[in-house]
Amino acid sequence: MAMALQHSAVDWAYNVQRTDSSGLGTRNGTFWPRGRTLGGSGAINSMVYIRGNRRDYERWRSLGNPEWGWEDVLPYFRKSENMNTPSLAGGAGAKYHRTGGYLNVEQRIDNRTLNAIIKQAAVELGYEWIADFNLDRHVGYGSSQHTVIGPTRCSPAKAFLTPIRNRENLHVIKHALVDRVLIDERNVATGVSFVIEGSQRVQQVTARREVIVAAGAINTPQLLMLSGVGRADELQQFGIPVKVDLNVGGNLQDHVAVPLVFKFYNLPDSTTDEQFAQINELYNYAVLNQSQAIARTGFLDTMAFLNTKNASDPFPDLQVFYIGLPKGGRYSATLANNHELSETISASVQEADRLTPAVYVHITALNPKSRGRVKLASTQPRDHPMIEANYFENSDDLHVMVQGIRLQQRLFQTKAFRMAGATLHRIDIPGCRDQVYDTDDYWECYVRQLTITTYHPAGTAKMGPATDQDAVVDSRLRVRGIRGLRVIDASIMPLVISGNTNAPTMMIAELGSDFIKHDHADL
């Protein structure tokens, strides 16, 4: 389960730099978990499979990346996929989905009672119900898809490495940390140096064709900068010889988020029974290995993509997730701990589901205008880099969050929510006590205090044409000024897509692999 993997040995466990405008109610600045294991963050995430929409990729193309329009990337989404929900694979879905790929995708329902209440409320408010967010309609409420195989996670490692683990041309070294890319005097990448955990001996491996960096939006820029690829002034500050002066680490984007909690005082008795049954299924599967039922993530099936400015706009600027919390306080405690909320706020959050079932609501601003930066903190690869998220640097992002809260409050006007005895849990936030509750000023304060992430950092090795001064890689993902070096991960996104980044990152890898094969046709 994603919550249990945060702050664990397979998590890099980063924190962004605290500012006076965001994350004020956290202990150490907004917490950013990142996968430190085979499969990367796709091995510790919440397994949501969302591709984004046509406009996302048409924007990439319009920025000077001709291979990245919607019709160009759609075949590479399909190439990976094994859509294991028959109702989605056929009919209108046949253009968008396929079976037979390495990555298993399924649609499922964890808590039918709570899903039904949210769905009924959304329909009452006039929202369109969307059966598949990965087709051509996106704004409304609908059902999510997940990268799972029955009761188990289908991480990128399980999907793509396990089937080929016996190939002679595949060699995986675990517990190894790369400290730099080896770049010779001609600016050709020749290999990497690395250290295996528990050893002080630096080892090297050379590349006959290319070095591929796929370390993610935080570790990729850190590694490039340690290797002499980055902003000259910053590299010189650390005494690192400059191989090429590029805006590595800039253009950082993330889907900033804020939590709400709904309490339900009048749910059917069967809801509690269902929640206990889900917990028992997970125990039986994980501990006794006796169940073939789906191991529950907590995520409800229902998700929303909304537009806060124009309800009829076909493209969203807001995404909402819902997570069921059985009464007893255990799950809210995990959430509060994972978000590293301050003591008073954490205690208040944990009151939400202590005596009644609740729903955690994760409101996410898509298409952020604020930009951050990843910087080196030292020349030591094990030291965490400095992450400046710069949340709400552009006030438009803050306004989207407040309007997202207002849209969620509309649910309480519905018959479905009234019948379920739904109320909004009021979290005690010391920093907002002087604000009048439920005013826009109060909610702006709330968002600045409870600033969290949707775990989607991107853009720190920006893809773009030679005319783009901020571009680090070209449209075929080759690092500018260095031969034989490519970046293939979420850091190349010029603009973060409108949804979860896991599926788009795998698409980037599929398309990037074809670039490699094309450029080395003699392979």
Short mmCIF file of C-alpha atoms in Angstrom, two decimals:
data_model
loop_
_atom_site.label_atom_id
_atom_site.label_comp_id
_atom_site.label_asym_id
_atom_site.label_seq_id
_atom_site.Cartn_x
_atom_site.Cartn_y
_atom_site.Cartn_z
CA MET A 1 0.00 0.00 0.00
CA ALA A 2 1.29 3.43 -0.94
CA MET A 3 0.85 5.00 2.51
CA ALA A 4 2.83 2.24 4.21
CA LEU A 5 5.76 2.63 1.79
CA GLN A 6 6.31 6.32 2.48
CA HIS A 7 9.12 7.06 4.96
CA SER A 8 10.38 3.50 4.42
CA ALA A 9 13.69 2.12 3.16
CA VAL A 10 12.38 2.27 -0.42
CA ASP A 11 11.59 6.00 -0.22
CA TRP A 12 14.08 8.82 -0.83
CA ALA A 13 11.90 10.86 1.56
CA TYR A 14 12.59 14.37 0.32
CA ASN A 15 11.27 17.66 1.71
CA VAL A 16 10.93 20.87 -0.25
CA GLN A 17 12.38 24.10 1.09
CA ARG A 18 9.99 25.83 3.46
CA THR A 19 8.73 29.23 2.37
CA ASP A 20 6.50 31.86 3.94
CA SER A 21 3.72 31.09 1.44
CA SER A 22 3.23 27.30 1.55
CA GLY A 23 3.62 24.25 3.76
CA LEU A 24 3.30 26.38 6.90
CA GLY A 25 1.44 23.66 8.80
CA THR A 26 4.07 20.97 8.15
CA ARG A 27 7.00 20.03 10.34
CA ASN A 28 9.75 20.16 7.71
CA GLY A 29 8.23 21.66 4.56
CA THR A 30 6.03 19.69 2.17
CA PHE A 31 7.07 16.04 2.13
CA TRP A 32 7.97 14.50 -1.25
CA PRO A 33 8.27 10.70 -1.28
CA ARG A 34 10.11 9.22 -4.28
CA GLY A 35 10.72 5.57 -5.08
CA ARG A 36 14.16 4.21 -4.17
CA THR A 37 13.76 0.73 -5.57
CA LEU A 38 13.29 -1.19 -8.80
CA GLY A 39 10.29 0.35 -10.51
CA GLY A 40 11.02 3.79 -9.04
CA SER A 41 8.07 5.81 -7.79
CA GLY A 42 5.77 3.46 -9.72
CA ALA A 43 6.64 0.87 -7.05
CA ILE A 44 5.41 2.99 -4.13
CA ASN A 45 2.64 5.09 -5.70
CA SER A 46 -1.14 4.75 -5.55
CA MET A 47 -1.25 2.98 -8.92
CA VAL A 48 -3.67 5.36 -10.66
CA TYR A 49 -3.51 5.04 -14.45
CA ILE A 50 -4.26 8.37 -16.13
CA ARG A 51 -2.77 9.57 -19.41
CA GLY A 52 -3.73 13.24 -19.44
CA ASN A 53 -5.52 14.68 -22.44
CA ARG A 54 -5.04 15.72 -26.04
CA ARG A 55 -4.30 19.36 -25.21
CA ASP A 56 -1.36 18.38 -22.97
CA TYR A 57 0.54 16.77 -25.81
CA GLU A 58 -0.51 19.27 -28.45
CA ARG A 59 1.08 21.90 -26.21
CA TRP A 60 4.30 19.88 -26.12
CA ARG A 61 4.32 19.78 -29.92
CA SER A 62 3.55 23.49 -30.23
CA LEU A 63 6.63 24.23 -28.10
CA GLY A 64 8.84 22.75 -30.81
CA ASN A 65 8.70 19.01 -30.11
CA PRO A 66 7.24 17.58 -33.35
CA GLU A 67 7.22 13.92 -32.26
CA TRP A 68 5.04 14.52 -29.19
CA GLY A 69 1.52 15.43 -30.36
CA TRP A 70 -1.49 13.44 -29.12
CA GLU A 71 -1.73 11.23 -32.21
CA ASP A 72 2.03 10.59 -31.93
CA VAL A 73 2.00 9.46 -28.29
CA LEU A 74 -1.30 7.51 -28.21
CA PRO A 75 0.20 4.41 -29.90
CA TYR A 76 2.90 4.33 -27.24
CA PHE A 77 0.35 4.37 -24.42
CA ARG A 78 -1.41 1.47 -26.13
CA LYS A 79 1.84 -0.38 -26.78
CA SER A 80 2.49 -0.91 -23.06
CA GLU A 81 -1.05 -1.71 -22.03
CA ASN A 82 -2.91 -4.85 -21.19
CA MET A 83 -6.39 -3.49 -20.43
CA ASN A 84 -7.86 -6.20 -18.23
CA THR A 85 -11.36 -4.72 -17.89
CA PRO A 86 -13.25 -6.05 -20.94
CA SER A 87 -15.94 -3.36 -20.87
CA LEU A 88 -13.24 -0.72 -21.45
CA ALA A 89 -11.17 -2.57 -24.02
CA GLY A 90 -13.87 -2.91 -26.68
CA GLY A 91 -16.23 -0.60 -28.54
CA ALA A 92 -15.22 3.06 -28.38
CA GLY A 93 -12.32 2.08 -26.16
CA ALA A 94 -10.64 0.02 -28.87
CA LYS A 95 -8.98 3.13 -30.32
CA TYR A 96 -7.48 3.99 -26.95
CA HIS A 97 -6.83 0.64 -25.27
CA ARG A 98 -5.36 -2.73 -26.14
CA THR A 99 -4.62 -6.09 -24.59
CA GLY A 100 -1.33 -7.93 -24.77
CA GLY A 101 1.07 -5.29 -23.42
CA TYR A 102 3.33 -5.74 -20.40
CA LEU A 103 1.47 -3.28 -18.15
CA ASN A 104 -1.73 -4.64 -16.63
CA VAL A 105 -4.49 -2.05 -16.12
CA GLU A 106 -7.77 -2.73 -14.34
CA GLN A 107 -10.79 -0.83 -13.11
CA ARG A 108 -12.23 -1.86 -9.77
CA ILE A 109 -14.41 -0.67 -6.90
CA ASP A 110 -13.17 -0.76 -3.30
CA ASN A 111 -16.13 0.62 -1.36
CA ARG A 112 -19.42 0.48 -3.18
CA THR A 113 -21.37 2.40 -0.54
CA LEU A 114 -19.16 5.48 -0.44
CA ASN A 115 -18.62 5.40 -4.20
CA ALA A 116 -22.38 5.34 -4.75
CA ILE A 117 -22.92 8.33 -2.45
CA ILE A 118 -20.30 10.46 -4.21
CA LYS A 119 -21.54 9.40 -7.64
CA GLN A 120 -25.15 10.20 -6.78
CA ALA A 121 -24.15 13.61 -5.39
CA ALA A 122 -22.12 14.43 -8.51
CA VAL A 123 -24.98 13.48 -10.81
CA GLU A 124 -27.38 15.59 -8.72
CA LEU A 125 -25.10 18.57 -9.30
CA GLY A 126 -25.23 18.01 -13.04
CA TYR A 127 -21.75 16.62 -13.60
CA GLU A 128 -21.24 14.20 -16.47
CA TRP A 129 -20.42 10.65 -15.40
CA ILE A 130 -17.39 9.45 -17.37
CA ALA A 131 -16.81 5.71 -17.55
CA ASP A 132 -13.23 6.05 -18.85
CA PHE A 133 -11.06 9.14 -18.31
CA ASN A 134 -8.55 7.78 -20.82
CA LEU A 135 -10.82 8.35 -23.82
CA ASP A 136 -11.58 11.76 -25.31
CA ARG A 137 -13.78 13.30 -22.56
CA HIS A 138 -12.27 14.43 -19.30
CA VAL A 139 -14.35 16.94 -17.33
CA GLY A 140 -16.74 15.36 -14.84
CA TYR A 141 -16.87 12.55 -12.31
CA GLY A 142 -16.03 8.98 -13.20
CA SER A 143 -14.20 5.76 -12.48
CA SER A 144 -10.43 5.48 -12.15
CA GLN A 145 -8.12 2.81 -13.47
CA HIS A 146 -5.15 1.24 -11.70
CA THR A 147 -1.92 -0.57 -12.56
CA VAL A 148 -2.69 -3.77 -10.68
CA ILE A 149 -2.86 -7.49 -11.36
CA GLY A 150 -5.79 -8.77 -9.34
CA PRO A 151 -4.68 -8.39 -5.71
CA THR A 152 -1.17 -7.12 -6.42
CA ARG A 153 0.62 -4.00 -7.59
CA CYS A 154 1.84 -3.98 -11.19
CA SER A 155 4.88 -1.76 -10.83
CA PRO A 156 7.00 -0.84 -13.86
CA ALA A 157 9.61 -3.35 -12.63
CA LYS A 158 7.07 -6.14 -12.42
CA ALA A 159 5.54 -5.18 -15.77
CA PHE A 160 8.67 -4.67 -17.85
CA LEU A 161 11.62 -6.31 -16.08
CA THR A 162 10.14 -9.54 -14.72
CA PRO A 163 9.14 -10.97 -18.14
CA ILE A 164 12.67 -10.42 -19.53
CA ARG A 165 14.73 -11.10 -16.42
CA ASN A 166 16.57 -14.02 -18.08
CA ARG A 167 17.74 -12.12 -21.15
CA GLU A 168 21.50 -12.25 -21.62
CA ASN A 169 21.65 -8.53 -22.44
CA LEU A 170 20.00 -7.47 -19.17
CA HIS A 171 22.08 -7.00 -16.03
CA VAL A 172 20.64 -5.28 -12.97
CA ILE A 173 22.84 -4.13 -10.08
CA LYS A 174 20.79 -3.47 -6.99
CA HIS A 175 21.75 -1.18 -4.10
CA ALA A 176 24.03 0.80 -6.41
CA LEU A 177 24.20 4.60 -6.40
CA VAL A 178 25.53 6.32 -9.50
CA ASP A 179 27.63 9.32 -8.51
CA ARG A 180 28.31 10.75 -11.96
CA VAL A 181 28.12 10.22 -15.68
CA LEU A 182 31.58 9.83 -17.23
CA ILE A 183 32.04 12.48 -19.93
CA ASP A 184 35.33 12.71 -21.82
CA GLU A 185 37.18 15.75 -23.16
CA ARG A 186 35.16 15.59 -26.40
CA ASN A 187 31.92 15.84 -24.42
CA VAL A 188 30.99 12.24 -25.15
CA ALA A 189 29.26 10.23 -22.40
CA THR A 190 31.30 7.05 -22.01
CA GLY A 191 29.74 5.41 -18.96
CA VAL A 192 28.97 5.92 -15.27
CA SER A 193 30.72 5.53 -11.95
CA PHE A 194 28.86 4.07 -8.98
CA VAL A 195 29.20 2.72 -5.46
CA ILE A 196 27.38 -0.31 -4.10
CA GLU A 197 25.77 0.20 -0.70
CA GLY A 198 28.08 -0.92 2.10
CA SER A 199 31.19 -0.47 0.00
CA GLN A 200 33.51 2.51 -0.40
CA ARG A 201 34.96 1.29 -3.70
CA VAL A 202 34.01 3.38 -6.72
CA GLN A 203 33.29 1.21 -9.75
CA GLN A 204 32.76 2.09 -13.39
CA VAL A 205 30.82 0.66 -16.28
CA THR A 206 31.32 1.85 -19.84
CA ALA A 207 28.74 2.28 -22.59
CA ARG A 208 29.29 1.19 -26.18
CA ARG A 209 26.44 3.34 -27.54
CA GLU A 210 24.73 5.63 -25.06
CA VAL A 211 24.16 6.38 -21.40
CA ILE A 212 20.48 6.66 -20.48
CA VAL A 213 19.58 8.63 -17.36
CA ALA A 214 16.17 7.68 -15.98
CA ALA A 215 16.41 8.72 -12.34
CA GLY A 216 13.32 10.93 -12.14
CA ALA A 217 12.66 14.63 -11.81
CA ILE A 218 14.79 15.03 -8.65
CA ASN A 219 17.68 12.59 -9.03
CA THR A 220 18.19 13.13 -12.76
CA PRO A 221 19.07 16.83 -12.44
CA GLN A 222 21.18 16.09 -9.38
CA LEU A 223 23.17 13.46 -11.30
CA LEU A 224 23.56 15.67 -14.36
CA MET A 225 24.84 18.56 -12.26
CA LEU A 226 27.30 16.32 -10.41
CA SER A 227 28.55 15.28 -13.86
CA GLY A 228 29.18 18.84 -15.03
CA VAL A 229 25.94 19.38 -16.93
CA GLY A 230 24.05 22.30 -15.49
CA ARG A 231 24.06 26.02 -14.80
CA ALA A 232 27.67 27.18 -14.95
CA ASP A 233 27.43 29.56 -12.00
CA GLU A 234 26.05 26.86 -9.70
CA LEU A 235 28.54 24.20 -10.80
CA GLN A 236 31.46 26.59 -10.33
CA GLN A 237 30.20 27.35 -6.84
CA PHE A 238 30.82 23.69 -5.99
CA GLY A 239 34.05 23.40 -7.95
CA ILE A 240 32.52 21.09 -10.56
CA PRO A 241 34.12 21.43 -14.04
CA VAL A 242 31.47 22.64 -16.48
CA LYS A 243 30.91 20.36 -19.46
CA VAL A 244 27.92 22.28 -20.82
CA ASP A 245 25.92 25.22 -19.45
CA LEU A 246 22.23 24.19 -19.38
CA ASN A 247 19.25 25.07 -17.18
CA VAL A 248 19.29 21.69 -15.45
CA GLY A 249 16.98 21.59 -12.42
CA GLY A 250 14.92 24.56 -13.58
CA ASN A 251 11.33 24.45 -14.83
CA LEU A 252 10.30 22.28 -11.84
CA GLN A 253 6.54 21.73 -11.77
CA ASP A 254 4.37 19.73 -9.40
CA HIS A 255 0.67 19.18 -8.86
CA VAL A 256 0.19 21.02 -5.59
CA ALA A 257 -2.71 19.78 -3.47
CA VAL A 258 -4.72 20.39 -0.32
CA PRO A 259 -6.71 17.92 1.82
CA LEU A 260 -10.29 18.06 3.02
CA VAL A 261 -12.09 15.47 5.14
CA PHE A 262 -15.76 14.54 4.87
CA LYS A 263 -17.41 12.79 7.84
CA PHE A 264 -20.45 10.55 7.38
CA TYR A 265 -22.76 10.06 10.37
CA ASN A 266 -25.53 8.10 8.69
CA LEU A 267 -24.04 5.34 6.58
CA PRO A 268 -25.70 1.90 6.37
CA ASP A 269 -24.41 -0.69 8.83
CA SER A 270 -23.15 -2.68 5.86
CA THR A 271 -20.51 0.00 5.23
CA THR A 272 -18.61 -0.89 8.39
CA ASP A 273 -18.92 -4.59 7.58
CA GLU A 274 -17.58 -3.93 4.10
CA GLN A 275 -14.60 -1.98 5.41
CA PHE A 276 -13.71 -4.74 7.87
CA ALA A 277 -14.05 -7.29 5.06
CA GLN A 278 -11.58 -5.28 2.96
CA ILE A 279 -9.07 -5.19 5.81
CA ASN A 280 -9.50 -8.93 6.35
CA GLU A 281 -8.92 -9.60 2.64
CA LEU A 282 -5.68 -7.63 2.74
CA TYR A 283 -4.54 -9.51 5.86
CA ASN A 284 -5.41 -12.86 4.34
CA TYR A 285 -3.55 -12.04 1.15
CA ALA A 286 -0.46 -10.41 2.63
CA VAL A 287 0.01 -12.60 5.70
CA LEU A 288 -1.78 -15.88 5.08
CA ASN A 289 -1.63 -15.84 1.25
CA GLN A 290 -5.15 -17.26 1.20
CA SER A 291 -7.16 -14.65 -0.69
CA GLN A 292 -7.42 -13.83 -4.36
CA ALA A 293 -9.56 -10.75 -3.72
CA ILE A 294 -8.24 -7.34 -4.60
CA ALA A 295 -5.86 -5.91 -2.02
CA ARG A 296 -7.44 -2.59 -1.17
CA THR A 297 -5.52 0.66 -1.53
CA GLY A 298 -8.08 2.86 0.20
CA PHE A 299 -8.68 4.78 -3.02
CA LEU A 300 -12.30 4.95 -3.98
CA ASP A 301 -13.24 4.18 -7.54
CA THR A 302 -14.62 7.69 -8.01
CA MET A 303 -12.44 10.52 -9.28
CA ALA A 304 -13.17 13.98 -10.64
CA PHE A 305 -11.63 16.26 -13.25
CA LEU A 306 -13.13 19.75 -13.09
CA ASN A 307 -12.64 23.21 -14.52
CA THR A 308 -12.87 25.93 -11.87
CA LYS A 309 -13.19 28.81 -14.34
CA ASN A 310 -15.54 27.45 -17.00
CA ALA A 311 -17.64 24.36 -16.33
CA SER A 312 -18.16 23.81 -20.06
CA ASP A 313 -14.43 23.86 -20.90
CA PRO A 314 -13.44 20.38 -22.16
CA PHE A 315 -10.10 20.51 -20.33
CA PRO A 316 -9.72 20.43 -16.53
CA ASP A 317 -7.60 22.54 -14.21
CA LEU A 318 -8.48 20.48 -11.11
CA GLN A 319 -8.35 16.79 -10.17
CA VAL A 320 -9.96 15.29 -7.06
CA PHE A 321 -9.24 11.92 -5.43
CA TYR A 322 -11.26 10.29 -2.65
CA ILE A 323 -9.91 7.84 -0.06
CA GLY A 324 -12.19 5.94 2.35
CA LEU A 325 -11.27 6.06 6.05
CA PRO A 326 -12.91 3.46 8.31
CA LYS A 327 -13.72 4.78 11.75
CA GLY A 328 -11.13 4.24 14.44
CA GLY A 329 -8.58 6.92 13.57
CA ARG A 330 -5.89 4.62 12.26
CA TYR A 331 -5.89 5.72 8.64
CA SER A 332 -6.13 9.46 9.30
CA ALA A 333 -3.14 9.07 11.62
CA THR A 334 -1.16 7.51 8.78
CA LEU A 335 -2.14 10.33 6.42
CA ALA A 336 -1.22 13.03 8.94
CA ASN A 337 2.12 11.37 9.58
CA ASN A 338 2.89 10.94 5.89
CA HIS A 339 2.14 14.59 5.22
CA GLU A 340 4.32 15.50 8.23
CA LEU A 341 1.68 17.84 9.63
CA SER A 342 2.44 19.82 12.77
CA GLU A 343 1.33 18.39 16.10
CA THR A 344 -1.86 20.42 16.60
CA ILE A 345 -3.03 19.98 13.01
CA SER A 346 -2.21 16.27 13.04
CA ALA A 347 -4.23 15.72 16.23
CA SER A 348 -7.19 17.55 14.70
CA VAL A 349 -7.05 15.53 11.47
CA GLN A 350 -7.06 12.31 13.48
CA GLU A 351 -10.35 13.28 15.11
CA ALA A 352 -12.07 13.07 11.71
CA ASP A 353 -12.47 9.29 11.56
CA ARG A 354 -12.13 8.43 15.26
CA LEU A 355 -15.87 7.92 15.82
CA THR A 356 -17.33 7.83 12.32
CA PRO A 357 -16.32 6.74 8.80
CA ALA A 358 -14.80 9.52 6.72
CA VAL A 359 -13.49 10.30 3.27
CA TYR A 360 -10.17 11.99 2.70
CA VAL A 361 -10.46 14.38 -0.27
CA HIS A 362 -7.27 15.23 -2.19
CA ILE A 363 -7.77 18.40 -4.27
CA THR A 364 -5.10 18.88 -6.93
CA ALA A 365 -4.32 21.92 -9.09
CA LEU A 366 -3.49 20.86 -12.64
CA ASN A 367 -1.54 23.02 -15.12
CA PRO A 368 0.40 24.93 -12.45
CA LYS A 369 1.86 28.30 -13.38
CA SER A 370 4.40 28.36 -10.54
CA ARG A 371 7.89 27.09 -11.29
CA GLY A 372 10.51 25.74 -8.92
CA ARG A 373 14.07 24.50 -9.09
CA VAL A 374 16.28 21.61 -7.98
CA LYS A 375 19.72 22.70 -6.75
CA LEU A 376 22.77 20.92 -5.46
CA ALA A 377 23.27 21.02 -1.71
CA SER A 378 26.76 19.54 -1.93
CA THR A 379 28.97 17.48 -4.22
CA GLN A 380 28.04 14.30 -2.33
CA PRO A 381 25.54 12.16 -4.29
CA ARG A 382 24.00 10.77 -1.10
CA ASP A 383 23.09 14.25 0.16
CA HIS A 384 19.57 15.29 -0.73
CA PRO A 385 19.48 18.15 -3.23
CA MET A 386 17.68 21.37 -2.40
CA ILE A 387 14.15 21.38 -3.81
CA GLU A 388 12.47 24.74 -4.24
CA ALA A 389 8.88 23.93 -5.20
CA ASN A 390 7.87 27.62 -5.13
CA TYR A 391 4.24 26.67 -4.61
CA PHE A 392 1.91 29.65 -5.18
CA GLU A 393 4.69 31.78 -6.63
CA ASN A 394 1.93 32.51 -9.13
CA SER A 395 -1.24 33.39 -7.24
CA ASP A 396 -3.43 31.80 -9.93
CA ASP A 397 -2.51 28.39 -8.51
CA LEU A 398 -3.77 29.46 -5.09
CA HIS A 399 -7.05 30.67 -6.56
CA VAL A 400 -7.57 27.31 -8.32
CA MET A 401 -7.17 25.54 -4.96
CA VAL A 402 -9.69 27.80 -3.21
CA GLN A 403 -12.20 27.36 -6.02
CA GLY A 404 -11.63 23.61 -5.82
CA ILE A 405 -12.63 23.69 -2.15
CA ARG A 406 -15.75 25.67 -3.07
CA LEU A 407 -16.70 23.09 -5.69
CA GLN A 408 -16.35 20.29 -3.13
CA GLN A 409 -18.55 22.19 -0.67
CA ARG A 410 -21.37 22.02 -3.23
CA LEU A 411 -21.62 18.28 -2.58
CA PHE A 412 -23.12 19.02 0.83
CA GLN A 413 -26.12 20.63 -0.86
CA THR A 414 -27.15 17.30 -2.41
CA LYS A 415 -29.73 14.87 -1.17
CA ALA A 416 -27.15 12.07 -1.31
CA PHE A 417 -24.86 13.82 1.17
CA ARG A 418 -27.71 14.94 3.43
CA MET A 419 -29.09 11.40 3.61
CA ALA A 420 -25.61 10.11 4.54
CA GLY A 421 -25.26 12.72 7.30
CA ALA A 422 -22.19 14.21 5.63
CA THR A 423 -20.33 17.12 7.22
CA LEU A 424 -17.03 18.85 6.50
CA HIS A 425 -14.53 18.17 9.27
CA ARG A 426 -13.14 21.46 10.55
CA ILE A 427 -9.40 21.05 11.05
CA ASP A 428 -7.89 23.17 13.81
CA ILE A 429 -5.14 25.25 12.20
CA PRO A 430 -3.47 27.63 14.67
CA GLY A 431 -2.16 29.82 11.85
CA CYS A 432 -5.70 30.49 10.59
CA ARG A 433 -7.53 31.10 13.86
CA ASP A 434 -7.65 34.85 13.25
CA GLN A 435 -9.45 34.38 9.91
CA VAL A 436 -13.25 34.30 9.62
CA TYR A 437 -14.15 30.70 8.90
CA ASP A 438 -15.33 29.86 5.38
CA THR A 439 -14.31 33.14 3.80
CA ASP A 440 -11.98 33.10 0.82
CA ASP A 441 -9.27 34.60 3.03
CA TYR A 442 -9.71 31.70 5.45
CA TRP A 443 -9.38 29.10 2.69
CA GLU A 444 -6.31 30.84 1.25
CA CYS A 445 -4.74 30.60 4.71
CA TYR A 446 -5.86 26.95 4.93
CA VAL A 447 -4.22 26.08 1.61
CA ARG A 448 -0.97 27.80 2.55
CA GLN A 449 -0.90 25.85 5.84
CA LEU A 450 -1.90 22.42 4.49
CA THR A 451 0.12 22.48 1.28
CA ILE A 452 0.80 18.92 0.14
CA THR A 453 1.90 17.25 -3.06
CA THR A 454 0.25 14.85 -5.49
CA TYR A 455 3.71 13.31 -6.03
CA HIS A 456 4.10 14.51 -9.64
CA PRO A 457 7.35 16.50 -9.95
CA ALA A 458 8.35 17.02 -13.58
CA GLY A 459 10.16 19.28 -16.01
CA THR A 460 13.68 19.61 -14.55
CA ALA A 461 15.44 18.48 -17.77
CA LYS A 462 13.07 20.26 -20.11
CA MET A 463 12.55 19.03 -23.66
CA GLY A 464 12.61 21.70 -26.34
CA PRO A 465 14.18 23.08 -29.52
CA ALA A 466 17.57 24.77 -29.75
CA THR A 467 15.83 28.15 -29.65
CA ASP A 468 14.51 27.43 -26.14
CA GLN A 469 17.15 28.68 -23.71
CA ASP A 470 15.68 26.54 -20.91
CA ALA A 471 15.72 23.27 -22.88
CA VAL A 472 18.06 20.57 -21.58
CA VAL A 473 17.20 17.81 -24.07
CA ASP A 474 16.00 17.93 -27.67
CA SER A 475 12.77 16.35 -28.87
CA ARG A 476 14.52 12.99 -29.17
CA LEU A 477 15.61 13.30 -25.53
CA ARG A 478 19.33 13.81 -26.27
CA VAL A 479 21.16 16.09 -23.82
CA ARG A 480 22.28 19.21 -25.62
CA GLY A 481 26.04 19.57 -26.01
CA ILE A 482 26.80 16.00 -24.90
CA ARG A 483 26.97 13.10 -27.35
CA GLY A 484 25.75 9.69 -26.25
CA LEU A 485 23.65 10.93 -23.33
CA ARG A 486 19.86 10.80 -23.16
CA VAL A 487 17.29 11.48 -20.44
CA ILE A 488 14.13 9.36 -20.42
CA ASP A 489 11.84 10.13 -17.47
CA ALA A 490 9.34 12.73 -16.23
CA SER A 491 12.02 15.40 -16.01
CA ILE A 492 11.80 15.95 -19.80
CA MET A 493 8.17 17.15 -19.69
CA PRO A 494 8.09 20.78 -20.83
CA LEU A 495 4.70 21.11 -19.14
CA VAL A 496 3.39 18.64 -16.58
CA ILE A 497 0.37 16.79 -17.95
CA SER A 498 -3.18 17.17 -16.60
CA GLY A 499 -3.27 14.10 -14.38
CA ASN A 500 -1.13 11.40 -12.79
CA THR A 501 2.35 11.18 -14.28
CA ASN A 502 3.06 7.44 -13.98
CA ALA A 503 1.43 6.34 -17.24
CA PRO A 504 2.89 9.28 -19.24
CA THR A 505 6.37 8.47 -17.91
CA MET A 506 6.06 4.91 -19.20
CA MET A 507 4.86 6.31 -22.53
CA ILE A 508 7.96 8.52 -22.62
CA ALA A 509 10.07 5.41 -22.09
CA GLU A 510 8.32 3.55 -24.92
CA LEU A 511 8.82 6.42 -27.36
CA GLY A 512 12.37 7.02 -26.14
CA SER A 513 13.25 3.39 -26.75
CA ASP A 514 12.13 3.76 -30.36
CA PHE A 515 14.33 6.85 -30.73
CA ILE A 516 17.28 4.75 -29.55
CA LYS A 517 16.51 1.92 -31.95
CA HIS A 518 16.08 4.35 -34.84
CA ASP A 519 19.31 6.19 -34.07
CA HIS A 520 21.22 2.90 -33.83
CA ALA A 521 19.59 0.98 -36.65
CA ASP A 522 22.46 -1.50 -36.72
CA LEU A 523 21.61 -2.80 -33.24
#
